[in-house]
Coordinates of C-alpha atoms in Angstrom, one line a residue:
Chain A
M4 CA 0.1 -0.1 -0.1
K5 CA 1.2 3.5 -1.0
Q6 CA 1.8 5.6 2.2
D7 CA 1.1 9.2 2.3
K8 CA 3.9 11.4 3.3
S9 CA 2.6 14.0 6.3
N10 CA 3.8 15.5 9.5
A11 CA 0.3 14.5 10.8
A12 CA 1.6 11.2 11.5
Y13 CA 3.6 12.6 14.3
L14 CA 0.6 13.9 16.2
Y15 CA -0.8 10.2 15.8
V16 CA 2.2 8.8 17.4
T17 CA 2.4 11.3 20.2
P18 CA 0.6 9.6 22.9
L19 CA 2.7 6.3 22.2
L20 CA 5.6 8.4 22.7
L21 CA 5.0 10.0 25.7
M22 CA 3.9 6.7 26.9
I23 CA 7.5 5.3 26.2
I24 CA 9.0 8.3 27.7
F25 CA 7.4 8.3 31.3
I26 CA 6.9 4.7 31.5
V27 CA 9.9 3.0 29.9
L28 CA 12.7 5.5 29.3
Y29 CA 12.7 7.7 32.5
P30 CA 12.6 4.3 34.5
L31 CA 15.2 2.9 32.8
L32 CA 17.6 5.8 33.4
F33 CA 16.6 6.6 36.8
N34 CA 17.1 3.0 37.7
L35 CA 20.5 3.2 36.0
I36 CA 21.4 6.3 38.1
L37 CA 20.0 5.2 41.5
S38 CA 22.4 1.8 41.3
F39 CA 25.3 4.2 42.2
Y40 CA 23.4 5.8 44.9
K41 CA 22.3 5.2 48.5
W42 CA 18.6 6.0 49.3
D43 CA 16.3 4.6 51.8
G44 CA 13.3 5.6 50.1
F45 CA 12.2 8.1 52.4
R46 CA 14.9 10.8 52.5
K47 CA 14.2 14.1 50.4
G48 CA 17.2 14.4 48.4
I49 CA 17.3 11.4 46.2
F50 CA 20.6 11.6 44.6
T51 CA 22.8 13.0 47.3
Q52 CA 24.7 10.1 48.5
F53 CA 26.9 8.8 45.6
V54 CA 28.4 5.6 46.2
G55 CA 29.9 4.5 43.0
F56 CA 30.1 0.8 42.7
K57 CA 29.4 0.2 46.2
N58 CA 26.1 -1.4 45.6
Y59 CA 27.3 -3.8 43.1
I60 CA 30.0 -4.9 45.5
V61 CA 27.6 -5.5 48.2
L62 CA 25.6 -7.5 46.3
A63 CA 27.8 -9.6 44.7
K64 CA 29.0 -10.4 47.9
S65 CA 25.8 -10.9 49.5
E66 CA 25.0 -14.7 50.0
Y67 CA 20.9 -14.1 49.3
F68 CA 22.1 -12.5 45.7
W69 CA 23.7 -15.7 44.7
I70 CA 20.9 -18.2 46.0
A71 CA 18.3 -16.1 43.9
L72 CA 20.5 -16.1 40.9
R73 CA 20.8 -20.1 41.4
N74 CA 16.9 -20.5 42.1
T75 CA 16.3 -18.3 38.9
A76 CA 18.7 -20.6 37.1
Y77 CA 16.4 -23.8 38.5
F78 CA 13.2 -22.2 37.7
E79 CA 14.6 -21.5 34.2
L80 CA 15.8 -24.9 33.9
A81 CA 12.5 -26.8 35.0
C82 CA 10.4 -24.3 33.0
S83 CA 12.1 -24.4 29.7
I84 CA 12.2 -28.3 29.6
F85 CA 8.4 -28.9 30.5
Q86 CA 6.8 -25.9 29.2
V87 CA 8.6 -26.4 25.6
F88 CA 8.5 -30.1 25.3
F89 CA 5.4 -31.0 27.1
P90 CA 3.2 -29.0 25.4
L91 CA 4.6 -30.0 22.3
I92 CA 4.0 -33.7 22.8
F93 CA 0.4 -33.1 24.3
A94 CA -0.6 -30.9 21.1
V95 CA 0.6 -33.7 18.7
I96 CA -1.3 -36.2 20.4
L97 CA -4.6 -34.3 20.5
Y98 CA -3.9 -33.1 17.0
Y99 CA -3.4 -35.9 15.3
G100 CA -5.3 -38.5 17.6
Y101 CA -8.8 -37.2 16.5
F102 CA -10.7 -36.0 19.3
K103 CA -14.1 -35.6 19.1
R104 CA -14.1 -32.9 21.8
E105 CA -10.9 -31.2 21.0
N106 CA -11.8 -27.8 21.9
L107 CA -13.4 -28.6 25.2
I108 CA -10.0 -30.2 25.8
K109 CA -8.0 -27.2 24.7
G110 CA -10.3 -25.2 26.8
I111 CA -10.0 -27.1 30.1
I112 CA -6.3 -27.5 29.5
Y113 CA -6.1 -23.7 28.9
F114 CA -8.1 -22.3 31.8
P115 CA -5.5 -22.1 34.5
A116 CA -3.6 -19.6 32.5
L117 CA -6.5 -17.3 33.1
V118 CA -6.6 -17.8 36.9
S119 CA -4.6 -15.4 38.6
P120 CA -1.3 -16.7 39.6
V121 CA -1.9 -15.6 43.2
V122 CA -4.8 -17.9 43.4
V123 CA -3.1 -20.4 41.6
G124 CA -0.4 -20.3 44.1
L125 CA -2.7 -20.3 47.1
V126 CA -4.4 -23.4 45.9
W127 CA -1.1 -25.1 45.5
R128 CA 0.1 -23.8 48.9
F129 CA -2.6 -25.5 50.4
F130 CA -2.0 -28.9 48.7
F131 CA 1.6 -28.6 49.7
S132 CA 0.9 -27.6 53.1
Y133 CA 2.3 -29.9 55.8
E134 CA -1.4 -31.5 57.0
G135 CA -2.6 -30.6 53.2
P136 CA -4.0 -33.6 50.6
I137 CA -0.4 -34.3 49.0
N138 CA 0.7 -35.4 52.4
N139 CA -2.4 -37.2 53.5
M140 CA -2.0 -39.2 50.4
L141 CA 1.3 -40.0 50.7
R142 CA 0.4 -41.1 54.4
A143 CA -2.5 -43.1 53.3
I144 CA -0.3 -45.2 51.0
H145 CA 2.2 -45.7 53.8
L146 CA 5.2 -43.2 52.2
D147 CA 4.9 -41.2 55.7
F148 CA 8.7 -40.4 55.0
F149 CA 8.0 -38.2 52.0
A150 CA 5.2 -36.3 53.9
I151 CA 7.3 -33.3 54.3
E152 CA 7.1 -29.8 54.8
W153 CA 7.3 -28.9 51.2
L154 CA 7.4 -25.7 51.1
G155 CA 9.2 -25.1 54.4
N156 CA 12.6 -26.6 53.9
I157 CA 15.7 -25.2 51.9
Y158 CA 15.7 -27.8 48.6
T159 CA 12.1 -28.3 47.5
P160 CA 10.4 -25.0 47.3
I161 CA 11.8 -23.9 44.1
W162 CA 11.1 -26.7 42.4
I163 CA 7.6 -27.0 43.7
I164 CA 7.3 -23.3 42.3
A165 CA 8.5 -24.3 39.1
F166 CA 5.7 -27.2 39.3
I167 CA 3.1 -24.5 40.0
N168 CA 4.0 -22.1 37.0
I169 CA 4.4 -25.5 34.8
W170 CA 1.0 -26.5 35.8
Q171 CA -0.5 -23.1 35.0
W172 CA 0.9 -22.6 31.5
T173 CA 1.4 -25.8 29.9
G174 CA -2.0 -25.1 28.0
F175 CA -0.9 -21.9 26.8
G176 CA 1.9 -23.8 24.8
I177 CA -0.4 -26.4 23.7
V178 CA -2.8 -24.0 22.1
L179 CA 0.2 -22.1 20.5
Y180 CA 1.5 -25.5 19.1
Y181 CA -1.9 -26.5 18.3
A182 CA -2.4 -23.3 16.1
G183 CA 1.0 -24.1 14.4
L184 CA 0.3 -27.6 13.9
S185 CA -3.4 -26.6 12.0
S186 CA -1.3 -24.4 9.6
I187 CA 0.9 -27.5 8.4
D188 CA -0.6 -28.8 4.9
S189 CA -2.5 -31.8 5.8
E190 CA -1.4 -33.3 2.3
L191 CA 2.2 -33.9 3.6
I192 CA 0.9 -36.6 5.9
E193 CA -0.8 -38.7 2.9
A194 CA 2.6 -38.1 1.2
S195 CA 4.6 -39.7 3.9
K196 CA 2.2 -42.4 4.2
I197 CA 2.5 -43.1 0.4
D198 CA 6.1 -42.9 1.0
G199 CA 5.7 -45.7 3.7
A200 CA 7.0 -43.4 6.6
S201 CA 5.9 -44.1 10.0
F202 CA 3.9 -41.6 12.1
F203 CA 6.7 -41.1 14.5
K204 CA 9.0 -40.6 11.7
Y205 CA 6.2 -38.1 10.0
V206 CA 6.6 -36.1 13.2
T207 CA 10.2 -36.2 14.1
K208 CA 11.2 -35.6 10.2
I209 CA 8.4 -33.4 8.8
V210 CA 6.3 -31.8 11.5
I211 CA 9.0 -30.8 14.2
P212 CA 11.2 -29.0 11.4
L213 CA 7.9 -27.1 10.3
L214 CA 7.1 -26.0 13.5
K215 CA 10.9 -24.9 14.4
P216 CA 9.8 -21.1 14.6
V217 CA 6.7 -21.5 16.8
I218 CA 8.8 -23.9 19.0
I219 CA 11.5 -21.2 19.4
L220 CA 8.9 -18.5 20.0
D221 CA 7.5 -20.6 22.6
A222 CA 11.0 -21.1 24.3
L223 CA 11.6 -17.5 24.6
L224 CA 8.4 -16.6 25.5
V225 CA 9.1 -19.2 28.5
F226 CA 12.7 -18.0 29.0
I227 CA 11.6 -14.2 29.2
S228 CA 8.9 -14.8 31.4
G229 CA 10.7 -16.9 33.8
F230 CA 12.8 -14.0 35.0
R231 CA 9.5 -12.5 35.9
V232 CA 8.2 -14.5 38.2
F233 CA 7.0 -13.3 41.1
D234 CA 3.3 -13.8 42.3
I235 CA 3.8 -17.4 42.8
V236 CA 6.8 -17.2 44.9
Y237 CA 5.2 -14.2 47.0
V238 CA 2.4 -16.1 47.9
T239 CA 3.7 -19.4 48.4
T240 CA 7.0 -18.9 50.0
R241 CA 7.7 -15.0 50.1
G242 CA 11.5 -16.1 49.4
G243 CA 11.8 -18.1 52.6
P244 CA 12.7 -20.0 54.6
I245 CA 15.5 -17.6 55.5
H246 CA 15.9 -16.7 51.9
Q247 CA 16.3 -19.7 50.6
S248 CA 13.7 -20.0 48.2
E249 CA 14.5 -16.1 46.7
V250 CA 14.4 -15.5 43.1
L251 CA 15.6 -12.2 41.6
T252 CA 12.5 -10.6 41.3
T253 CA 11.2 -10.9 45.0
L254 CA 14.9 -10.5 46.1
Q255 CA 14.5 -6.8 44.2
Y256 CA 11.0 -6.6 46.0
Y257 CA 12.8 -7.5 49.4
Y258 CA 15.6 -4.9 49.5
S259 CA 13.1 -2.3 47.8
F260 CA 9.3 -2.4 49.4
D261 CA 9.0 -4.9 51.7
S262 CA 8.2 -4.0 55.0
Y263 CA 10.3 -6.5 56.4
G264 CA 13.1 -5.4 54.7
P265 CA 16.1 -3.1 54.6
N266 CA 14.6 -0.4 52.3
K267 CA 18.1 -0.4 50.4
M268 CA 16.8 1.3 47.1
G269 CA 20.2 1.4 45.7
I270 CA 20.8 -1.9 46.2
A271 CA 17.2 -3.1 44.9
S272 CA 18.2 -1.0 41.7
V273 CA 21.2 -2.9 41.1
I274 CA 19.1 -6.4 41.1
S275 CA 16.8 -4.6 38.4
V276 CA 19.9 -3.9 36.2
V277 CA 21.0 -7.4 36.6
L278 CA 17.7 -8.2 35.3
L279 CA 17.7 -5.8 32.5
V280 CA 21.3 -7.1 31.3
I281 CA 20.0 -10.5 31.4
V282 CA 16.6 -9.8 29.5
V283 CA 18.7 -7.9 26.9
V284 CA 21.1 -10.3 26.3
F285 CA 18.3 -13.0 25.5
S286 CA 16.4 -10.6 23.2
L287 CA 19.6 -9.9 21.5
V288 CA 20.0 -13.8 21.0
R289 CA 16.4 -13.6 20.1
F290 CA 16.9 -11.3 17.1
A291 CA 20.1 -13.2 16.0
V292 CA 17.7 -16.6 15.7
N293 CA 15.0 -14.2 14.2
K294 CA 17.2 -13.2 11.8
R295 CA 18.8 -16.8 10.7
I296 CA 15.0 -18.0 10.7
E297 CA 14.2 -15.1 8.1
T298 CA 17.3 -16.0 6.0
T299 CA 16.9 -19.8 5.8
A300 CA 13.3 -19.0 5.0
N301 CA 14.1 -16.8 2.2
V302 CA 16.7 -19.4 0.7
Chain B
M15 CA -12.2 -39.4 9.7
R16 CA -9.0 -41.3 10.0
K17 CA -9.3 -44.4 12.0
L18 CA -6.4 -45.0 14.8
S19 CA -5.2 -48.4 15.8
I20 CA -6.6 -49.6 18.8
S21 CA -3.5 -49.3 20.8
A22 CA -3.1 -45.7 19.5
Y23 CA -6.7 -44.8 20.0
I24 CA -6.2 -46.2 23.8
T25 CA -2.8 -44.3 24.4
T26 CA -3.8 -41.1 23.4
R27 CA -6.9 -41.1 24.8
F28 CA -5.1 -42.5 28.6
I29 CA -2.6 -39.4 27.9
I30 CA -4.9 -37.0 27.4
F31 CA -7.0 -38.1 30.0
L32 CA -4.3 -38.0 32.6
G33 CA -3.1 -34.6 31.4
L34 CA -7.0 -33.3 32.0
L35 CA -6.7 -34.9 35.5
V36 CA -3.9 -33.2 36.6
I37 CA -5.7 -29.8 35.5
I38 CA -8.9 -30.5 36.7
F39 CA -8.2 -32.3 39.9
P40 CA -7.0 -29.5 42.2
L41 CA -9.6 -27.2 41.1
F42 CA -12.4 -29.8 41.6
W43 CA -11.0 -30.5 45.1
I44 CA -11.1 -27.1 46.3
F45 CA -14.5 -26.7 44.6
T46 CA -15.9 -29.7 46.8
L47 CA -14.3 -28.7 49.9
S48 CA -16.1 -25.2 49.6
L49 CA -19.2 -27.1 49.5
K50 CA -18.6 -29.1 52.7
L51 CA -19.8 -28.1 56.2
P52 CA -16.6 -27.0 58.4
N53 CA -17.0 -30.2 60.6
E54 CA -16.9 -32.4 57.5
V55 CA -13.8 -30.5 56.3
F56 CA -12.0 -31.0 59.5
K57 CA -12.8 -35.1 58.9
A58 CA -11.6 -35.2 55.3
Y59 CA -9.0 -33.6 53.7
F60 CA -9.3 -36.4 51.2
F61 CA -11.2 -35.9 48.3
I62 CA -14.9 -36.8 49.1
I63 CA -18.2 -35.6 47.4
P64 CA -19.7 -33.8 50.3
K65 CA -23.1 -35.5 51.5
H66 CA -24.4 -32.3 52.5
V67 CA -24.0 -29.7 49.7
T68 CA -23.8 -26.1 51.7
L69 CA -23.5 -22.5 50.6
K70 CA -22.8 -21.5 54.0
N71 CA -19.0 -21.2 53.4
Y72 CA -19.5 -18.7 50.6
V73 CA -21.7 -16.4 52.9
S74 CA -18.8 -17.1 55.5
A75 CA -16.0 -16.1 53.2
L76 CA -18.0 -12.9 52.3
D77 CA -18.3 -11.8 55.7
Y78 CA -14.5 -12.9 56.6
A79 CA -13.6 -10.6 53.7
R80 CA -15.4 -7.9 55.3
M81 CA -14.6 -8.1 58.8
Y82 CA -10.6 -9.0 58.5
F83 CA -9.9 -7.0 55.1
K84 CA -12.7 -4.2 55.8
I85 CA -13.5 -4.5 52.2
G86 CA -15.9 -6.8 50.6
F87 CA -15.7 -9.1 47.4
P88 CA -17.9 -6.8 45.6
R89 CA -15.5 -4.0 45.8
M90 CA -12.6 -6.1 44.9
Y91 CA -14.1 -7.0 41.7
L92 CA -15.0 -3.4 40.8
N93 CA -11.8 -2.4 41.5
S94 CA -10.5 -4.9 39.0
F95 CA -13.1 -3.9 36.4
I96 CA -12.1 -0.1 36.6
I97 CA -8.4 -0.8 36.5
T98 CA -8.8 -3.2 33.5
S99 CA -11.4 -1.3 31.5
S100 CA -9.6 2.1 31.9
T101 CA -6.3 0.2 30.9
I102 CA -8.0 -1.2 27.7
V103 CA -9.6 2.0 26.9
I104 CA -6.6 3.8 26.8
T105 CA -4.5 1.3 25.2
L106 CA -6.9 1.2 22.5
F107 CA -6.7 5.0 22.0
I108 CA -2.9 4.9 22.0
A109 CA -2.6 1.6 19.8
L110 CA -5.3 2.7 17.5
L111 CA -3.7 6.0 16.8
A112 CA -0.1 4.6 16.3
G113 CA -1.1 1.5 14.5
F114 CA -2.9 4.1 11.9
A115 CA -0.1 6.3 11.7
L116 CA 2.6 3.3 11.3
S117 CA 0.6 2.0 8.4
N118 CA -0.5 5.1 6.7
Y119 CA 2.0 7.3 6.5
R120 CA 5.7 7.2 5.7
F121 CA 7.9 9.4 8.2
K122 CA 11.0 9.7 9.8
G123 CA 11.6 8.1 12.8
T124 CA 9.4 4.6 12.0
N125 CA 12.1 2.4 12.5
T126 CA 13.2 3.9 16.0
I127 CA 9.3 3.6 17.1
F128 CA 9.4 -0.1 16.0
S129 CA 12.6 -0.3 18.2
L130 CA 11.5 1.4 21.2
I131 CA 8.2 -0.8 20.9
L132 CA 9.9 -3.8 21.1
A133 CA 12.4 -2.8 24.1
S134 CA 9.2 -2.0 25.8
F135 CA 8.3 -5.4 25.9
M136 CA 11.3 -6.6 27.1
I137 CA 11.5 -4.4 30.0
P138 CA 11.2 -6.5 33.4
T139 CA 8.8 -4.8 35.7
Q140 CA 11.3 -4.4 38.4
V141 CA 12.9 -1.8 36.7
L142 CA 9.7 0.3 36.7
L143 CA 9.0 0.3 40.5
I144 CA 11.2 2.7 42.1
P145 CA 11.2 5.2 39.5
L146 CA 7.8 5.3 38.9
F147 CA 6.8 5.4 42.7
V148 CA 9.0 8.4 43.2
F149 CA 7.4 10.0 40.1
F150 CA 3.8 9.2 41.3
K151 CA 4.5 10.3 44.6
K152 CA 5.8 13.7 43.3
I153 CA 3.0 13.9 40.9
H154 CA 0.4 13.2 43.7
I155 CA -1.1 10.0 41.9
L156 CA 0.1 7.2 44.4
N157 CA -2.7 5.4 45.8
T158 CA -5.0 6.4 43.0
Y159 CA -6.1 3.8 40.3
L160 CA -4.2 5.7 37.7
A161 CA -0.8 4.8 39.5
V162 CA -1.5 1.2 38.1
I163 CA -3.4 2.0 34.6
L164 CA -0.7 4.2 33.5
P165 CA 2.0 1.6 34.1
Y166 CA -0.1 -1.3 32.7
T167 CA -0.7 0.1 29.2
L168 CA 3.0 -0.6 28.9
F169 CA 2.0 -4.4 28.9
T170 CA -0.6 -4.1 26.6
V171 CA 0.2 -1.3 24.4
P172 CA 3.2 -3.1 22.1
I173 CA 1.2 -5.9 20.8
A174 CA -1.8 -4.0 20.5
V175 CA 0.2 -1.5 18.0
L176 CA 1.7 -4.4 16.0
I177 CA -1.9 -5.8 15.6
F178 CA -3.6 -2.9 14.5
K179 CA -0.5 -2.0 12.3
S180 CA -0.8 -5.3 10.2
F181 CA -4.8 -4.9 10.5
F182 CA -4.7 -1.4 8.9
S183 CA -2.3 -2.5 6.0
E184 CA -4.4 -5.0 5.0
I185 CA -7.4 -2.7 4.3
P186 CA -7.6 -2.5 0.5
R187 CA -6.5 0.8 -0.9
E188 CA -9.6 1.7 -2.7
L189 CA -11.4 2.3 0.3
K190 CA -9.3 4.9 1.1
E191 CA -9.4 6.5 -1.9
A192 CA -13.2 6.2 -2.2
A193 CA -13.3 7.9 1.1
I194 CA -10.9 10.7 0.3
I195 CA -12.7 11.3 -3.1
D196 CA -16.1 11.7 -0.9
G197 CA -14.1 14.5 0.5
A198 CA -13.1 13.2 3.9
S199 CA -10.1 13.8 5.5
N200 CA -7.3 11.4 6.4
F201 CA -8.7 11.7 10.0
L202 CA -12.1 11.1 8.9
Y203 CA -11.5 7.9 7.1
F204 CA -9.6 7.0 10.5
L205 CA -12.6 7.6 12.2
K206 CA -15.6 6.4 10.1
V207 CA -14.0 3.7 7.9
A208 CA -10.8 2.4 9.6
I209 CA -11.7 1.8 13.1
P210 CA -15.0 0.2 12.1
I211 CA -13.4 -2.4 10.1
A212 CA -11.2 -3.1 12.6
R213 CA -13.4 -4.4 15.0
P214 CA -12.5 -8.2 14.9
A215 CA -8.6 -6.9 15.8
I216 CA -10.0 -4.5 18.5
A217 CA -11.9 -7.6 20.2
T218 CA -8.7 -9.6 19.9
C219 CA -7.0 -6.7 22.0
I220 CA -9.5 -6.2 24.3
I221 CA -9.1 -10.0 25.3
Y222 CA -5.3 -10.1 25.2
S223 CA -5.2 -7.1 27.5
F224 CA -7.8 -8.1 29.6
T225 CA -5.6 -11.6 30.5
L226 CA -3.0 -9.3 31.1
V227 CA -4.0 -6.8 33.3
W228 CA -6.8 -8.7 35.5
N229 CA -4.4 -10.8 37.4
E230 CA -1.4 -8.2 37.3
F231 CA -0.1 -8.3 41.1
L232 CA 3.3 -6.5 41.6
L233 CA 2.7 -3.1 40.7
A234 CA -0.8 -3.2 42.2
L235 CA 0.5 -4.6 45.5
I236 CA 3.2 -1.4 45.5
F237 CA 1.1 1.4 44.2
L238 CA -2.4 0.7 45.9
G239 CA -1.6 1.0 49.6
K240 CA -5.3 1.6 50.4
N241 CA -7.3 -1.4 51.1
E242 CA -10.4 0.1 49.2
L243 CA -8.7 0.3 46.0
K244 CA -7.1 -3.2 46.0
P245 CA -7.9 -5.4 43.1
L246 CA -8.6 -8.8 43.4
P247 CA -5.2 -10.6 43.2
V248 CA -3.6 -8.3 45.7
A249 CA -6.6 -8.3 48.1
I250 CA -7.0 -12.3 48.1
S251 CA -3.2 -12.3 49.0
N252 CA -3.9 -9.8 51.9
I253 CA -7.0 -12.1 52.9
A254 CA -5.6 -15.7 52.2
G255 CA -2.0 -15.5 51.8
G256 CA -0.8 -14.3 55.1
Q257 CA 1.4 -16.5 57.5
Y258 CA -1.3 -17.5 59.7
I259 CA -3.9 -20.4 58.5
V260 CA -7.5 -19.1 57.4
P261 CA -10.0 -21.7 58.1
Y262 CA -10.1 -24.0 55.2
N263 CA -13.9 -23.9 54.4
I264 CA -13.4 -20.0 54.3
F265 CA -10.1 -20.3 52.2
T266 CA -11.7 -22.7 49.5
A267 CA -14.9 -20.5 49.1
S268 CA -12.9 -17.3 48.8
M269 CA -10.7 -19.3 46.1
M270 CA -13.8 -20.2 44.3
I271 CA -15.2 -16.8 44.4
C272 CA -12.1 -15.7 42.4
I273 CA -12.1 -18.6 39.6
I274 CA -16.0 -18.8 39.3
P275 CA -16.8 -15.5 37.4
I276 CA -13.4 -16.2 35.4
L277 CA -15.1 -19.4 34.4
I278 CA -18.1 -18.3 33.3
I279 CA -16.5 -15.4 31.3
F280 CA -14.0 -18.0 29.6
L281 CA -17.2 -20.5 28.8
W282 CA -19.0 -17.8 27.1
M283 CA -16.1 -16.3 24.9
Q284 CA -13.8 -19.3 24.8
K285 CA -13.0 -19.2 21.1
W286 CA -11.8 -15.5 21.6
F287 CA -9.5 -16.3 24.4
L288 CA -8.0 -19.1 22.4
R289 CA -7.6 -16.8 19.2
G290 CA -6.0 -14.0 21.5
V291 CA -3.1 -16.6 22.7
T292 CA -2.4 -17.4 19.3
V293 CA -2.7 -13.7 17.7
G294 CA -0.8 -12.1 20.3
A295 CA 2.1 -14.6 20.7
L296 CA 2.5 -14.9 16.8
K297 CA 2.6 -11.1 16.5
G298 CA 5.0 -10.8 19.4

């Protein structure tokens, strides 16, 4: 479509630009600068106590930061494995299994994604509580040994949190893959059948390569949203016990706005910068991957 | 319809059944607990269809919220509704205009705008917290709905702009030329022709924005300190997410009060919700 040249366009994009300036660029800059200052959140002059890289050093020396980083990595690991491959397998089964009520099934599986993560987290907190249903079932089959305080020890909580997240978002991936599968030409399966290929071969050699862009998209969505997980951790463990299930986002909250926290806004800003750097690095990877997809598609 | 072999038929049904069970079971468990009398709840942590179905727990849950949180569920829903619908209106305003400009005009800075849009996708919410807190405090909108509505547009606008941009680009040129010949200005064409045609895209954006905003927690937690302003997720975390245990019958009924309305909306508009997933994600 031929486009008009006109300065009127700037009028149309003004609201967008205002939003970007005030809600994106200004906070970004503010946050970056604040990471070099000491501020308790109450004092009038925010940028009066310049401390250089001290906030960065304090954080790097803090045990909690490394625990949070480790937990974020664990969480990412679990989610990228289960939220990328699980939905793929389910979507293939659902699509090629000729279910009568596939819309109903898709609807049920997707529904948890619409429930607030706070509610989902609270529901599962109840299930994993010491006197909760999971432990009662374990006791009923005489596995009392496994009936532990799932969210109250220093090892299991982050995995439970990952499980809750996977439970909530697997359906999202299934719906996404399902849409990808339905865009594949169905004549391909006929052709591969005539060629004598088994269904398994058809899936691994034809379907999955064709789905590659969707798989990469899903993987990146999972990865980027994995760094944002907050609600579930907040309502299940609040980073506890003794900060052992903290992730980067909750640690940032602890340092900044938590009423039990130390109110160290500078250090909280450093954590935001770390999060920002991670996300920027991965979006650069994403662009590189996207470019490669485009170039291969053009060839 | 193609026939599956018997073993394939059984395996696929079994796997999907298992998947459905894992999704439904916890929700259904909570649901049945919410229908049991308090004394029955203590007897049975196991999954049991209640003998005496009662709605008493729901009444107690409503009272409990009013007593301990000082704010009832209707007000929480009203807060969520005001916040979500205002965000959607502002999102449509910004995104329709920008999408129209990006598809109908050629102007300097288009590429910059696209990279800014992509950048605002990526930005972690944590980066916003302290700066916006300071900013909103200075312009006295902390503890008002605006304090969350404005930053929420950041979640919804980028994808909405991309959706509208591609939608407007696909409108046949003849339509615009006809409108211009009839004496319409560009703006009139935008208002009277482009927007009415874009109704399906607008519907997608509304659904998509709704799913993002309705459940948002972190910003609402920090920017809305007053109980009477808190939307559902923050309020429910205050009521049921504390360190001390809420009675189970009240806890489960409160959870269901949060879940059931969403379930009804979802059943009503399932097609649109599922379409929102693919459009939002594939465009992103």
